[in-house]
PDB file of C-alpha atoms in Angstrom:
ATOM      1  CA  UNK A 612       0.000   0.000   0.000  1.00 47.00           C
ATOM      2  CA  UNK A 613       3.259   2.254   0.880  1.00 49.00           C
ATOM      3  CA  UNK A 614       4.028   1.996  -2.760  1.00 69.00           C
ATOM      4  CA  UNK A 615       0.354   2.855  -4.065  1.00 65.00           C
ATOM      5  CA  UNK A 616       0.339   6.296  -1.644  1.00 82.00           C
ATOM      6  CA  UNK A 617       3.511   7.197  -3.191  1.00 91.00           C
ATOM      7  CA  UNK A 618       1.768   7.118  -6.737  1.00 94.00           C
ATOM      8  CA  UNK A 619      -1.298   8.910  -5.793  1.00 96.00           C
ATOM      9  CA  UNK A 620       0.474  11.309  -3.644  1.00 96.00           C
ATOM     10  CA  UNK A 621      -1.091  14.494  -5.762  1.00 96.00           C
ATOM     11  CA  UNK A 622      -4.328  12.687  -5.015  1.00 97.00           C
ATOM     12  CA  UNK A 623      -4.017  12.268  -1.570  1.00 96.00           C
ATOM     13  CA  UNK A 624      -2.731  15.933  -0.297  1.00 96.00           C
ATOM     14  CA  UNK A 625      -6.009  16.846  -1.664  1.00 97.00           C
ATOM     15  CA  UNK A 626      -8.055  17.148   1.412  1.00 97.00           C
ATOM     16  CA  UNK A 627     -11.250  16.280  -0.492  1.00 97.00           C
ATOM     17  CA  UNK A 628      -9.324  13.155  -1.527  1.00 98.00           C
ATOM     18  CA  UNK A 629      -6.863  12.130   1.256  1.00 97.00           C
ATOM     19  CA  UNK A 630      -5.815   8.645   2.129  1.00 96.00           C
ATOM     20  CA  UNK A 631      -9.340   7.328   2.811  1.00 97.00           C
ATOM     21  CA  UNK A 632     -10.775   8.875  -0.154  1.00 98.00           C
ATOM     22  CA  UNK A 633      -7.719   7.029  -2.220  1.00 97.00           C
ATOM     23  CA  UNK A 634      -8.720   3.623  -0.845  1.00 96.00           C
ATOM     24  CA  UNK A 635     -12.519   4.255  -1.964  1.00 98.00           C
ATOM     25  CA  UNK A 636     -11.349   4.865  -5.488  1.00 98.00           C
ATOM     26  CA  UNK A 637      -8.977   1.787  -5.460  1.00 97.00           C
ATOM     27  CA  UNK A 638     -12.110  -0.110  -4.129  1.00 97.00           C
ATOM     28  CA  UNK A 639     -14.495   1.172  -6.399  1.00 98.00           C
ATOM     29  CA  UNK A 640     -15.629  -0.520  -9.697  1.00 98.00           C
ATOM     30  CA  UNK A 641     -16.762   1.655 -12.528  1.00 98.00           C
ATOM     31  CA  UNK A 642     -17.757   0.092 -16.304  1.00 98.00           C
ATOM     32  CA  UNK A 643     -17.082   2.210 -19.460  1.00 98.00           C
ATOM     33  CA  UNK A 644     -19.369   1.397 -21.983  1.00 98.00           C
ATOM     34  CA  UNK A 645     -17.067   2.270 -25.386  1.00 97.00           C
ATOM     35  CA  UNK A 646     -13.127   2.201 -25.732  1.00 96.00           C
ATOM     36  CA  UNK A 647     -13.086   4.639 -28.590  1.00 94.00           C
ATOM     37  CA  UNK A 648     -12.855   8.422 -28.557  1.00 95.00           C
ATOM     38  CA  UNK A 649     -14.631   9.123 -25.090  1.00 97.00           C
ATOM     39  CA  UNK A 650     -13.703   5.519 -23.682  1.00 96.00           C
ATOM     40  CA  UNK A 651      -9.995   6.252 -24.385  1.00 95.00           C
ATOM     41  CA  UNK A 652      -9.508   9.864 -22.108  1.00 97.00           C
ATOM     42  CA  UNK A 653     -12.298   8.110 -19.464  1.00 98.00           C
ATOM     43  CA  UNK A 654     -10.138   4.666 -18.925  1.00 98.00           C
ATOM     44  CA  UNK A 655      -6.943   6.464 -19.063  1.00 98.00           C
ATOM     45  CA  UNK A 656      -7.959   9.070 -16.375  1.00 98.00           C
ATOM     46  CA  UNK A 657      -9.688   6.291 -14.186  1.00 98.00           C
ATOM     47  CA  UNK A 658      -6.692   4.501 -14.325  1.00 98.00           C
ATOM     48  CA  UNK A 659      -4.647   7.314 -13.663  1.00 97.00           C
ATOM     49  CA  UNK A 660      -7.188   8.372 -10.951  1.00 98.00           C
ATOM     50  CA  UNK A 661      -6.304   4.576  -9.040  1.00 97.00           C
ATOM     51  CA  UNK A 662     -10.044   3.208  -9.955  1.00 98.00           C
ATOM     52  CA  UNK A 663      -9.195  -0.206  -9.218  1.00 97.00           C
ATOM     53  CA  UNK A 664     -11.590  -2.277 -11.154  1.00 98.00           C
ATOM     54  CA  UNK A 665     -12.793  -1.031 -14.840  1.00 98.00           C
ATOM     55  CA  UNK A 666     -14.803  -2.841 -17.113  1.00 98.00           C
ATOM     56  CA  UNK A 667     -14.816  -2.364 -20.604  1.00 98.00           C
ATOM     57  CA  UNK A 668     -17.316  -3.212 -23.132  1.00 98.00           C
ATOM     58  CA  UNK A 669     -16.739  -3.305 -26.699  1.00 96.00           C
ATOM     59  CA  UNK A 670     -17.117  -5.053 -30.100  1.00 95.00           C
ATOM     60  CA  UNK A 671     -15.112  -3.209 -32.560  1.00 95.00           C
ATOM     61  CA  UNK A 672     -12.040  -3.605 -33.747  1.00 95.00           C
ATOM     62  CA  UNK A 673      -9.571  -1.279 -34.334  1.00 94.00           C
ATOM     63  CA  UNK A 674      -9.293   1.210 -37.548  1.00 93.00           C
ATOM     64  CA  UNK A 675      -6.387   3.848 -38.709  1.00 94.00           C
ATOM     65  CA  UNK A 676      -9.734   6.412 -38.861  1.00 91.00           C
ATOM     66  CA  UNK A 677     -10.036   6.046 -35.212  1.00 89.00           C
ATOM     67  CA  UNK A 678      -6.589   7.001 -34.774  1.00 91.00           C
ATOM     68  CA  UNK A 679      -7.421  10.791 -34.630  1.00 91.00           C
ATOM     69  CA  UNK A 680      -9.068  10.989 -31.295  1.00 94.00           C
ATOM     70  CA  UNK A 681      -8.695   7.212 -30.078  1.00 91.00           C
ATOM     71  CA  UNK A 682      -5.502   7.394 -28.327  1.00 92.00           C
ATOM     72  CA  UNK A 683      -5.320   4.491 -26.022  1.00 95.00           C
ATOM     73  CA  UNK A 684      -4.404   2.814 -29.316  1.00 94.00           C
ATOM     74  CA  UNK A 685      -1.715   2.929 -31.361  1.00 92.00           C
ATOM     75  CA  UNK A 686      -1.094   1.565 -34.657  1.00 93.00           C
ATOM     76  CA  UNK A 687       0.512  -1.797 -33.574  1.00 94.00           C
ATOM     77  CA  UNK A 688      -3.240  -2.756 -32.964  1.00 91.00           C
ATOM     78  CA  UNK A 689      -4.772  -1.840 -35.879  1.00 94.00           C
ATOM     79  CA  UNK A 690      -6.945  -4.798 -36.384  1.00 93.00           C
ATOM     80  CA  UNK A 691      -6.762  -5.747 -33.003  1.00 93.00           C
ATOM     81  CA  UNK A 692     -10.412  -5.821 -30.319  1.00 95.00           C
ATOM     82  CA  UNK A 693     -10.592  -2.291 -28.870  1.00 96.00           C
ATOM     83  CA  UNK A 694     -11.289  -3.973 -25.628  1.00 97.00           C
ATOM     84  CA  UNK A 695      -8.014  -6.029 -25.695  1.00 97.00           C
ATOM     85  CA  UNK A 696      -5.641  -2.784 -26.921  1.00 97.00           C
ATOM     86  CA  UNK A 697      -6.979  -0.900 -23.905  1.00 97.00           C
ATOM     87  CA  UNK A 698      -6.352  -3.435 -21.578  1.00 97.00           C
ATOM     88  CA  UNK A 699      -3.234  -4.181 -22.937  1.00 96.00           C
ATOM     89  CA  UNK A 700      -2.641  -0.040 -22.716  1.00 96.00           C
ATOM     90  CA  UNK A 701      -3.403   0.167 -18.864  1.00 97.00           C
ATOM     91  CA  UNK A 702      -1.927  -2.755 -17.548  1.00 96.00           C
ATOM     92  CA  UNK A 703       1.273  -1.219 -18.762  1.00 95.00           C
ATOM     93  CA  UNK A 704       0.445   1.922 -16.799  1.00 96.00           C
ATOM     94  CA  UNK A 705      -0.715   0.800 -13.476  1.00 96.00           C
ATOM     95  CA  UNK A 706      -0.927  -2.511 -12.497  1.00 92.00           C
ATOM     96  CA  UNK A 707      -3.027  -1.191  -9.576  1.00 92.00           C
ATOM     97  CA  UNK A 708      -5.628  -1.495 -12.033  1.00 96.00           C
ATOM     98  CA  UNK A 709      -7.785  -4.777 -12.433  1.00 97.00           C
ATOM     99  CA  UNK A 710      -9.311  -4.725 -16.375  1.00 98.00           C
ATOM    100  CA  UNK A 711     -12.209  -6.936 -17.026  1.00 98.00           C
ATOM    101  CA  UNK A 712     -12.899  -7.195 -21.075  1.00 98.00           C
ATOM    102  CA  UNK A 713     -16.183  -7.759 -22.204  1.00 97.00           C
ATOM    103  CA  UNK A 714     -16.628  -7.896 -26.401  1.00 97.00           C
ATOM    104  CA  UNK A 715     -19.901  -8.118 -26.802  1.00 95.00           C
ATOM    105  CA  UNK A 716     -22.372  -5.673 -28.236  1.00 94.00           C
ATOM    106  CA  UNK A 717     -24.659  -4.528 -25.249  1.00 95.00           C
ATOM    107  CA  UNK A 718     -28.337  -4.927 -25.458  1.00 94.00           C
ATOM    108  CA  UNK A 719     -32.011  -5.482 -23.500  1.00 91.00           C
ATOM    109  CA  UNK A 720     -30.902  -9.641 -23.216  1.00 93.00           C
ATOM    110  CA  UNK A 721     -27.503  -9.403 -22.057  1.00 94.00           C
ATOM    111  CA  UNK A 722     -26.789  -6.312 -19.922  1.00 96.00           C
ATOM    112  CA  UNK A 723     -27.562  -7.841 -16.427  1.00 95.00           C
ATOM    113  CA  UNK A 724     -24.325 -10.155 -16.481  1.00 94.00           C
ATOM    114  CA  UNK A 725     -22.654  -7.358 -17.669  1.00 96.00           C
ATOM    115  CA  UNK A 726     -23.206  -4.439 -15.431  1.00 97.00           C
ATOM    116  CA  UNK A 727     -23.963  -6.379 -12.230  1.00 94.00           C
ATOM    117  CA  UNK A 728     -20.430  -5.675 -10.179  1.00 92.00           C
ATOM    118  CA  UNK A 729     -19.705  -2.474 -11.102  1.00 98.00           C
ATOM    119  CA  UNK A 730     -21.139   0.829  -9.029  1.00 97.00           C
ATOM    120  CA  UNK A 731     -20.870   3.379 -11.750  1.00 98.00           C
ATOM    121  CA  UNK A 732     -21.690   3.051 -15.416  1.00 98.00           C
ATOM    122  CA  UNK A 733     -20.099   5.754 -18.047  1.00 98.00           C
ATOM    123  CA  UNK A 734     -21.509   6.499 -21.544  1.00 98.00           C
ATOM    124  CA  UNK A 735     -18.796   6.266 -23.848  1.00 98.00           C
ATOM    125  CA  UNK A 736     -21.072   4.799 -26.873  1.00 96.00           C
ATOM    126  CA  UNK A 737     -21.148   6.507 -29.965  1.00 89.00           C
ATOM    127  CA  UNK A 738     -24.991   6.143 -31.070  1.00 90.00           C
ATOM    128  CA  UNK A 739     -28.151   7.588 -29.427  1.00 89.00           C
ATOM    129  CA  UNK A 740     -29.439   4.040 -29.507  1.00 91.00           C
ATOM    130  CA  UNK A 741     -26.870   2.947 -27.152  1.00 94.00           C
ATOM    131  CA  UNK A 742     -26.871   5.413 -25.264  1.00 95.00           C
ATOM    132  CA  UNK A 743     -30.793   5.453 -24.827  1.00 94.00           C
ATOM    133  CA  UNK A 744     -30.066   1.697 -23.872  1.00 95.00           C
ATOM    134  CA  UNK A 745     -27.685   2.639 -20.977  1.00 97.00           C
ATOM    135  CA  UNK A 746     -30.156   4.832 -20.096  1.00 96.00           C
ATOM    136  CA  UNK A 747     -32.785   2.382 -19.578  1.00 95.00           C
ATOM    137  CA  UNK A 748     -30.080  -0.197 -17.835  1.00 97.00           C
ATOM    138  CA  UNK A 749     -28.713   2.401 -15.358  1.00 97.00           C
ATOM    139  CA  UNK A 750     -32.763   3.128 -14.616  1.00 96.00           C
ATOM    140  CA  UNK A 751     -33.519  -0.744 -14.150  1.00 95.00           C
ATOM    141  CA  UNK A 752     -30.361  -1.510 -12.393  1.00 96.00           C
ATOM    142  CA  UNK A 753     -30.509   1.576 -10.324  1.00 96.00           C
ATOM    143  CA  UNK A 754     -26.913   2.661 -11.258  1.00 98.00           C
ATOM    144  CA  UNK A 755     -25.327   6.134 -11.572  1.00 98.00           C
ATOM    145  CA  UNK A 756     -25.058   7.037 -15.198  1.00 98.00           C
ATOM    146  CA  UNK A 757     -22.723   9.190 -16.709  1.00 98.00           C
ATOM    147  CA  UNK A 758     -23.945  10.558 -20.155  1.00 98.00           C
ATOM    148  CA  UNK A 759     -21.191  12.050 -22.449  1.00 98.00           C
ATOM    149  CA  UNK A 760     -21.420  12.971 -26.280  1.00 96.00           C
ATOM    150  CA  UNK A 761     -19.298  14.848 -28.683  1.00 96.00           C
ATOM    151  CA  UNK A 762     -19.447  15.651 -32.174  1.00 95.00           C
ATOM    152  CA  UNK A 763     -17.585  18.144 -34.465  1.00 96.00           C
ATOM    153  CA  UNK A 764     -16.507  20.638 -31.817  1.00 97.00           C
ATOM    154  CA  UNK A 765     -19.281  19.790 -29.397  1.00 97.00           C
ATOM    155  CA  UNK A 766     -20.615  17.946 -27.054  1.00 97.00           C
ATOM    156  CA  UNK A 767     -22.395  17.391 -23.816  1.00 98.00           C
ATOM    157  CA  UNK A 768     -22.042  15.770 -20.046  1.00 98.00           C
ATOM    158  CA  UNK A 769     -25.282  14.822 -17.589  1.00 98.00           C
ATOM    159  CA  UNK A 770     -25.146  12.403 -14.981  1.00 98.00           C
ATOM    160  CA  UNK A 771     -27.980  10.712 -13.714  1.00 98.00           C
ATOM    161  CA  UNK A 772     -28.996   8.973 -10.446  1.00 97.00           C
ATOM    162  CA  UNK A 773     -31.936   6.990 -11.079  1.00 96.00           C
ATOM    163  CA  UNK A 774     -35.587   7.793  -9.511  1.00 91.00           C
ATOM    164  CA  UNK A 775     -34.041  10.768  -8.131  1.00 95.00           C
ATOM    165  CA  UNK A 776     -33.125  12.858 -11.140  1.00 97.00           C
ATOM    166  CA  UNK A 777     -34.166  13.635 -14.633  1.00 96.00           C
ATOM    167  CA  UNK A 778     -32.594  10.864 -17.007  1.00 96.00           C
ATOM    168  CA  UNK A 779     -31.582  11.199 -20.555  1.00 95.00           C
ATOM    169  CA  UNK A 780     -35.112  10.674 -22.063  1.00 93.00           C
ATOM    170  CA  UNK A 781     -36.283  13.504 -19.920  1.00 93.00           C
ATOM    171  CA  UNK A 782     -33.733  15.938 -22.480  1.00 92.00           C
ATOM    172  CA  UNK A 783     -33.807  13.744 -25.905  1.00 85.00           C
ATOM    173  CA  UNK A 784     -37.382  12.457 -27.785  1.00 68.00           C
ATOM    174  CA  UNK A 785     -35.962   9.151 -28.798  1.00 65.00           C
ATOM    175  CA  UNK A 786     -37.707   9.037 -31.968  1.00 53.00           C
ATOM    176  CA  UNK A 787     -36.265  12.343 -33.036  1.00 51.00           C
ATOM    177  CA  UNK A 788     -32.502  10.780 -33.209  1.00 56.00           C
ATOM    178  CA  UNK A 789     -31.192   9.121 -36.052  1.00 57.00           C
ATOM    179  CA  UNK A 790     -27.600   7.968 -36.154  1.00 57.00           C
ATOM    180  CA  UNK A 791     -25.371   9.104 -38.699  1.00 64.00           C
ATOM    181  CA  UNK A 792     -21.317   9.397 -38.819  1.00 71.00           C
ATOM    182  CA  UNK A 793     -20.174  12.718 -38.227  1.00 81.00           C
ATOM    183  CA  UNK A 794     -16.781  14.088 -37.771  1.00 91.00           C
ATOM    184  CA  UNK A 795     -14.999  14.904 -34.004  1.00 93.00           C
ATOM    185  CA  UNK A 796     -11.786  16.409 -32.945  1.00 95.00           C
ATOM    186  CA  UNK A 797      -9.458  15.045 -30.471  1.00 96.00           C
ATOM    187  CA  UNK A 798      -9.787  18.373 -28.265  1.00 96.00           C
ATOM    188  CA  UNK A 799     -13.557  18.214 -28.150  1.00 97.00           C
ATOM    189  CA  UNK A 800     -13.543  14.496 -27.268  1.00 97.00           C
ATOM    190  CA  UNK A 801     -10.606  14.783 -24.501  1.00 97.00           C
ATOM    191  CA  UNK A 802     -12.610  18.171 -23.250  1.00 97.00           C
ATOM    192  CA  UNK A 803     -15.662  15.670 -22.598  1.00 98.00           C
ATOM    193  CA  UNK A 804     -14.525  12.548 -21.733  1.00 98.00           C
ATOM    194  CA  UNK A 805     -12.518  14.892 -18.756  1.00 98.00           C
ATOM    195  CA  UNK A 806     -15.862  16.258 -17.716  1.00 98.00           C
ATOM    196  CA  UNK A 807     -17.452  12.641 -16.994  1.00 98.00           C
ATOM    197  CA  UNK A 808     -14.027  11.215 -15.428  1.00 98.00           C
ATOM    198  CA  UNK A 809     -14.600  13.764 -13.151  1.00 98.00           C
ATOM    199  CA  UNK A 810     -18.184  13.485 -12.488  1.00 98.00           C
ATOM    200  CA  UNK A 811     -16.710   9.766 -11.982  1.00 98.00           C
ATOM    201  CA  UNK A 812     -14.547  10.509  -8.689  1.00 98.00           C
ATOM    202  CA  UNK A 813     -17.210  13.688  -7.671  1.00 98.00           C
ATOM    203  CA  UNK A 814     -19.947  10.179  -7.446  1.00 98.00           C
ATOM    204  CA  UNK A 815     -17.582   8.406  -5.549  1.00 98.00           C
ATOM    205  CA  UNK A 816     -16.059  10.375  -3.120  1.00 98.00           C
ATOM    206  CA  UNK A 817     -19.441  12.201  -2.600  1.00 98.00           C
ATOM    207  CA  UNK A 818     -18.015  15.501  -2.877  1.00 98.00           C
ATOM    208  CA  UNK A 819     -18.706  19.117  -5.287  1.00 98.00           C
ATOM    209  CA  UNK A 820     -21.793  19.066  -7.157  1.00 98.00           C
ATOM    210  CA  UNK A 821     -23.050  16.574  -9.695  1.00 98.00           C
ATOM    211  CA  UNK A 822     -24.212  17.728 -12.970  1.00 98.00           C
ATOM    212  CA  UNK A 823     -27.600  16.454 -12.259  1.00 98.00           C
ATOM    213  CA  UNK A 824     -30.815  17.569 -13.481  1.00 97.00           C
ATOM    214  CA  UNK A 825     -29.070  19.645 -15.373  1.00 97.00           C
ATOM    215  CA  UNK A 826     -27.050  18.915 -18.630  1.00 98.00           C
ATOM    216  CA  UNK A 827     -23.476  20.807 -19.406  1.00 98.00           C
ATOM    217  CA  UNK A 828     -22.909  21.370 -23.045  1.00 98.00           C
ATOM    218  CA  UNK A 829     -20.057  22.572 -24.804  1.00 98.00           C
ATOM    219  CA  UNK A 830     -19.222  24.345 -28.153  1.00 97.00           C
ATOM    220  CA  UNK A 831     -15.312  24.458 -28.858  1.00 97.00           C
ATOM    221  CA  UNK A 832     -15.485  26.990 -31.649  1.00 97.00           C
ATOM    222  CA  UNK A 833     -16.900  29.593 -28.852  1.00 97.00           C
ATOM    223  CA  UNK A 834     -15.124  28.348 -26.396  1.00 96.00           C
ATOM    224  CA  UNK A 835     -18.094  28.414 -23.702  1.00 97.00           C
ATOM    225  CA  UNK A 836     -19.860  26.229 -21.862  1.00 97.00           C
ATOM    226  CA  UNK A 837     -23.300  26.791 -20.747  1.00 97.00           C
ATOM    227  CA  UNK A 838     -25.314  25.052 -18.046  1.00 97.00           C
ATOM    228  CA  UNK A 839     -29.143  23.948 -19.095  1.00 96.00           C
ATOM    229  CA  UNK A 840     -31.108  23.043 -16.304  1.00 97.00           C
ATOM    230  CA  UNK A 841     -33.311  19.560 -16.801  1.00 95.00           C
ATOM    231  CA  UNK A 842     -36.700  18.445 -14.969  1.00 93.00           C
ATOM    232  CA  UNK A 843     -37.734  15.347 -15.074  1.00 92.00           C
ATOM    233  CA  UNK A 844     -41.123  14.583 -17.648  1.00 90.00           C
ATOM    234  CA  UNK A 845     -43.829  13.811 -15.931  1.00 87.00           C
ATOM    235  CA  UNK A 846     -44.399  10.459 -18.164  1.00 86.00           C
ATOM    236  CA  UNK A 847     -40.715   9.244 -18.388  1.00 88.00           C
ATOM    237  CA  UNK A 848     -39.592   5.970 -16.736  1.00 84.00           C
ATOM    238  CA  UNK A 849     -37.545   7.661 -14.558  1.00 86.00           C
ATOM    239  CA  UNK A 850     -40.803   8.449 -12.505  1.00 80.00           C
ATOM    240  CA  UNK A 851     -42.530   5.411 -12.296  1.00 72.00           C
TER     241      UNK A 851
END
């Protein structure tokens, strides 16, 4: 344990943090749904952070085209399961760090096995669909969510306790989202994927304010952010 303080010594003189806020991040269990542009800032900062169990879910493999804002990769894995590249990429960081794989494309059937020992689930996906499906799991499991998208220059962070705050139906008409590829920049992603690793420790260590019922978006070519406050609809899910 000497060993681990010494690492996480910047941690630890944080009083928010300390010693006995270190050990409840290196007890703590978080999943990151998506090891691509979001998923690769959110696992390296966990990691960094001393998160001692992440799970990763995947099913793609790796493609040059990802290379531009995917950078837990490199191009010795080009072809390679993102899940198995970014395990690969943190065990040779910190071997604090215990990596559980799982390359499978998430859905309704399969989820349970999937999400059942971790505390914290992060939306790294890429599609509305999946991330509407997260949605619905964090809801049914009763798991913190934490939303992030990004596209272009943009993009957006909301996290969401279920039955106590607005969820991400309560902001986004399902039906009104179609999923197309669109173009991102590394900055934008980073800028994001930051956001919900730190939304991340905020849930676990119980401390600063959550960015719930409220959702923090963020244009790069202004170089603002703006705060939107959220309520939860009266006939979403996440009030029955």
């Amino acid at each position: 344990m000497q060993n681990k303080f010494e690492r996480y010594n910047r941690n630890i003189i944080i009083p928010e943090i300390g010693i006995e806020g270190q050990k409840k991040l290196l007890n703590s269990k978080v999943l990151v749904c998506g090891a691509g542009g979001l998923g690769s800032t959110v696992i390296l900062n966990l990691a960094a952070l001393g998160i001692g169990h992440i799970g990763i879910v995947d099913n793609d493999i790796l493609e040059l085209s990802n290379l531009n804002r995917q950078y837990i990769h490199g191009l010795s894995n080009l072809g390679q399961d993102k899940v198995k590249s970014a395990k690969d990429r943190i065990e040779g960081f910190n071997k604090d760090i215990k990596i559980k794989t799982f390359k499978t494309r998430l859905n309704s059937e399969n989820y349970k096995d999937v999400v059942k020992g971790y505390d914290i689930i992060v939306d790294c996906f890429d599609s509305f669909e999946s991330k509407f499906l997260l949605n619905d799991i964090a809801l049914d499991t009763e798991k913190p969510l934490v939303h992030g998208g990004v596209t272009e220059f943009r993009g957006q962070v909301m996290t969401v306790i279920p039955r106590k705050t607005a969820c991400l139906r309560c902001v986004f008409p399902q039906d009104e989202q179609e999923y197309a590829v669109k173009g991102v920049v590394s900055p934008a992603v980073a800028a994001i994927a930051s956001i919900e690793s730190m939304e991340v420790l905020k849930l676990i260590l119980n401390i600063g304010m959550l960015l719930t019922d409220k959702m923090l978006v963020f244009d790069g070519l202004r170089m603002n952010f703006k705060t939107i406050n959220v309520e939860r609809a009266k006939n979403c899910r996440c009030n029955i």
